[in-house]
Coordinates of C-alpha atoms in Angstrom, one line a residue:
X1 CA 15.2 -13.4 14.8
X2 CA 16.9 -10.2 13.5
X3 CA 14.8 -7.6 11.8
X4 CA 15.1 -7.4 8.1
X5 CA 17.2 -4.5 6.9
X6 CA 15.1 -1.8 5.4
X7 CA 16.8 0.3 2.7
X8 CA 16.0 4.0 2.6
X9 CA 13.6 5.0 -0.2
X10 CA 14.8 7.3 -3.0
X11 CA 12.7 10.1 -1.4
X12 CA 14.7 9.6 1.8
X13 CA 18.1 9.3 0.0
X14 CA 17.7 12.3 -2.2
X15 CA 15.1 14.5 -0.3
X16 CA 14.8 17.8 -2.2
X17 CA 16.5 16.5 -5.3
X18 CA 13.9 13.7 -5.6
X19 CA 11.0 16.1 -4.9
X20 CA 12.3 18.5 -7.6
X21 CA 12.8 15.8 -10.2
X22 CA 9.3 14.4 -9.6
X23 CA 7.5 17.7 -9.3
X24 CA 9.1 19.2 -12.4
X25 CA 8.3 16.1 -14.5
X26 CA 11.6 16.3 -16.4
X27 CA 11.5 12.5 -17.0
X28 CA 8.8 10.8 -19.0
X29 CA 7.8 8.5 -16.2
X30 CA 7.8 9.0 -12.4
X31 CA 9.5 5.6 -11.9
X32 CA 12.6 6.5 -13.9
X33 CA 14.4 8.5 -11.2
X34 CA 13.4 5.9 -8.6
X35 CA 15.3 3.3 -10.5
X36 CA 18.3 5.6 -11.3
X37 CA 21.7 4.5 -10.0
X38 CA 24.0 7.2 -8.6
X39 CA 27.4 7.6 -10.5
X40 CA 29.2 8.9 -7.3
X41 CA 28.6 9.2 -3.6
X42 CA 25.1 10.4 -2.7
X43 CA 26.6 13.0 -0.3
X44 CA 28.6 14.6 -3.1
X45 CA 25.6 14.6 -5.4
X46 CA 23.5 16.3 -2.7
X47 CA 26.2 18.9 -2.0
X48 CA 26.3 19.8 -5.7
X49 CA 22.6 19.9 -5.9
X50 CA 22.4 22.5 -3.2
X51 CA 24.2 24.9 -5.5
X52 CA 22.3 24.0 -8.7
X53 CA 20.6 26.9 -10.3
X54 CA 16.8 26.8 -11.0
X55 CA 15.6 25.6 -14.4
X56 CA 14.5 22.3 -15.9
X57 CA 17.3 22.1 -18.4
X58 CA 19.9 22.5 -15.6
X59 CA 18.1 19.9 -13.5
X60 CA 18.0 17.4 -16.4
X61 CA 21.7 17.9 -17.2
X62 CA 22.5 17.4 -13.5
X63 CA 20.4 14.2 -13.3
X64 CA 22.0 12.8 -16.5
X65 CA 25.5 13.6 -15.2
X66 CA 25.1 12.1 -11.8
X67 CA 22.8 9.1 -12.4
X68 CA 22.6 6.1 -14.7
X69 CA 19.0 6.1 -15.8
X70 CA 17.2 2.8 -16.6
X71 CA 17.6 1.7 -20.2
X72 CA 14.6 2.7 -22.4
X73 CA 12.8 -0.1 -24.1
X74 CA 10.7 0.8 -27.2
X75 CA 7.0 0.7 -26.3
X76 CA 4.9 -2.0 -27.9
X77 CA 2.4 -1.0 -30.5
X78 CA -1.0 -2.3 -29.7
X79 CA -2.0 -5.0 -32.1
X80 CA -5.1 -7.1 -32.4
X81 CA -4.3 -10.8 -32.6
X82 CA -4.4 -12.0 -36.2
X83 CA -3.9 -15.6 -35.2
X84 CA -5.1 -17.9 -32.4
X85 CA -4.4 -16.5 -28.9
X86 CA -1.8 -19.1 -28.0
X87 CA 0.2 -18.4 -31.1
X88 CA -0.1 -14.6 -30.6
X89 CA 1.2 -14.9 -27.0
X90 CA 4.1 -17.1 -28.2
X91 CA 5.0 -14.6 -30.8
X92 CA 4.9 -11.8 -28.2
X93 CA 7.0 -13.7 -25.7
X94 CA 10.5 -12.4 -26.8
X95 CA 9.2 -8.9 -26.4
X96 CA 7.5 -9.4 -23.0
X97 CA 10.1 -11.7 -21.3
X98 CA 13.3 -10.4 -19.7
X99 CA 16.4 -12.3 -18.6
X100 CA 17.7 -12.2 -15.0
X101 CA 18.4 -8.7 -13.7
X102 CA 21.1 -8.0 -11.0
X103 CA 19.5 -5.0 -9.4
X104 CA 21.7 -2.1 -8.3
X105 CA 22.8 -0.6 -5.0
X106 CA 21.1 2.7 -4.1
X107 CA 18.3 1.9 -6.6
X108 CA 14.8 0.6 -6.2
X109 CA 15.5 -1.9 -9.0
X110 CA 15.1 -5.4 -7.5
X111 CA 17.4 -8.3 -8.4
X112 CA 15.5 -10.9 -10.3
X113 CA 17.3 -14.2 -10.7
X114 CA 15.1 -15.8 -13.3
X115 CA 13.4 -15.0 -16.6
X116 CA 10.3 -12.9 -16.0
X117 CA 7.5 -11.1 -17.8
X118 CA 7.1 -7.4 -18.0
X119 CA 3.4 -6.9 -18.3
X120 CA 2.6 -5.0 -21.6
X121 CA 6.3 -4.9 -22.5
X122 CA 6.8 -2.0 -20.1
X123 CA 8.2 1.3 -21.2
X124 CA 11.3 0.4 -19.2
X125 CA 12.9 -3.0 -18.5
X126 CA 11.6 -3.1 -14.9
X127 CA 10.0 -5.9 -13.0
X128 CA 6.5 -5.6 -11.6
X129 CA 6.5 -7.5 -8.3
X130 CA 4.3 -10.5 -8.5
X131 CA 4.0 -14.0 -7.2
X132 CA 6.1 -17.0 -8.0
X133 CA 3.5 -17.8 -10.7
X134 CA 4.7 -14.8 -12.7
X135 CA 7.9 -16.8 -13.5
X136 CA 8.2 -17.9 -17.1
X137 CA 10.1 -20.7 -18.7
X138 CA 9.7 -19.9 -22.4

């Protein structure tokens, strides 16, 4: 049986760029850059990064120019249920459920071929790995 192909992690792909983005905290969430998709060949991005001057503003411009960042989804406002729990969940379903997602090459975003729930609505439209029971049909 052939061994499954293991994709390199973003830390392995981007090395010092990944470390700098994460350490400087230029993005609001540590998962954003992990799910970013390069706009051009990684080797070209890394060559340009080697000449990038220091500074958070320069780093942010570089990241935005060279990567497609995950789409931002407005965070949910916490709300106490004002109706029975089942009705409350049904009312929240359109916000919590996401359609199939294709994934992307050179990104940690996984393809998901079915509707799925993002627990808590998620700050970003990303999938939390779960079991088959996390599938939804609503």
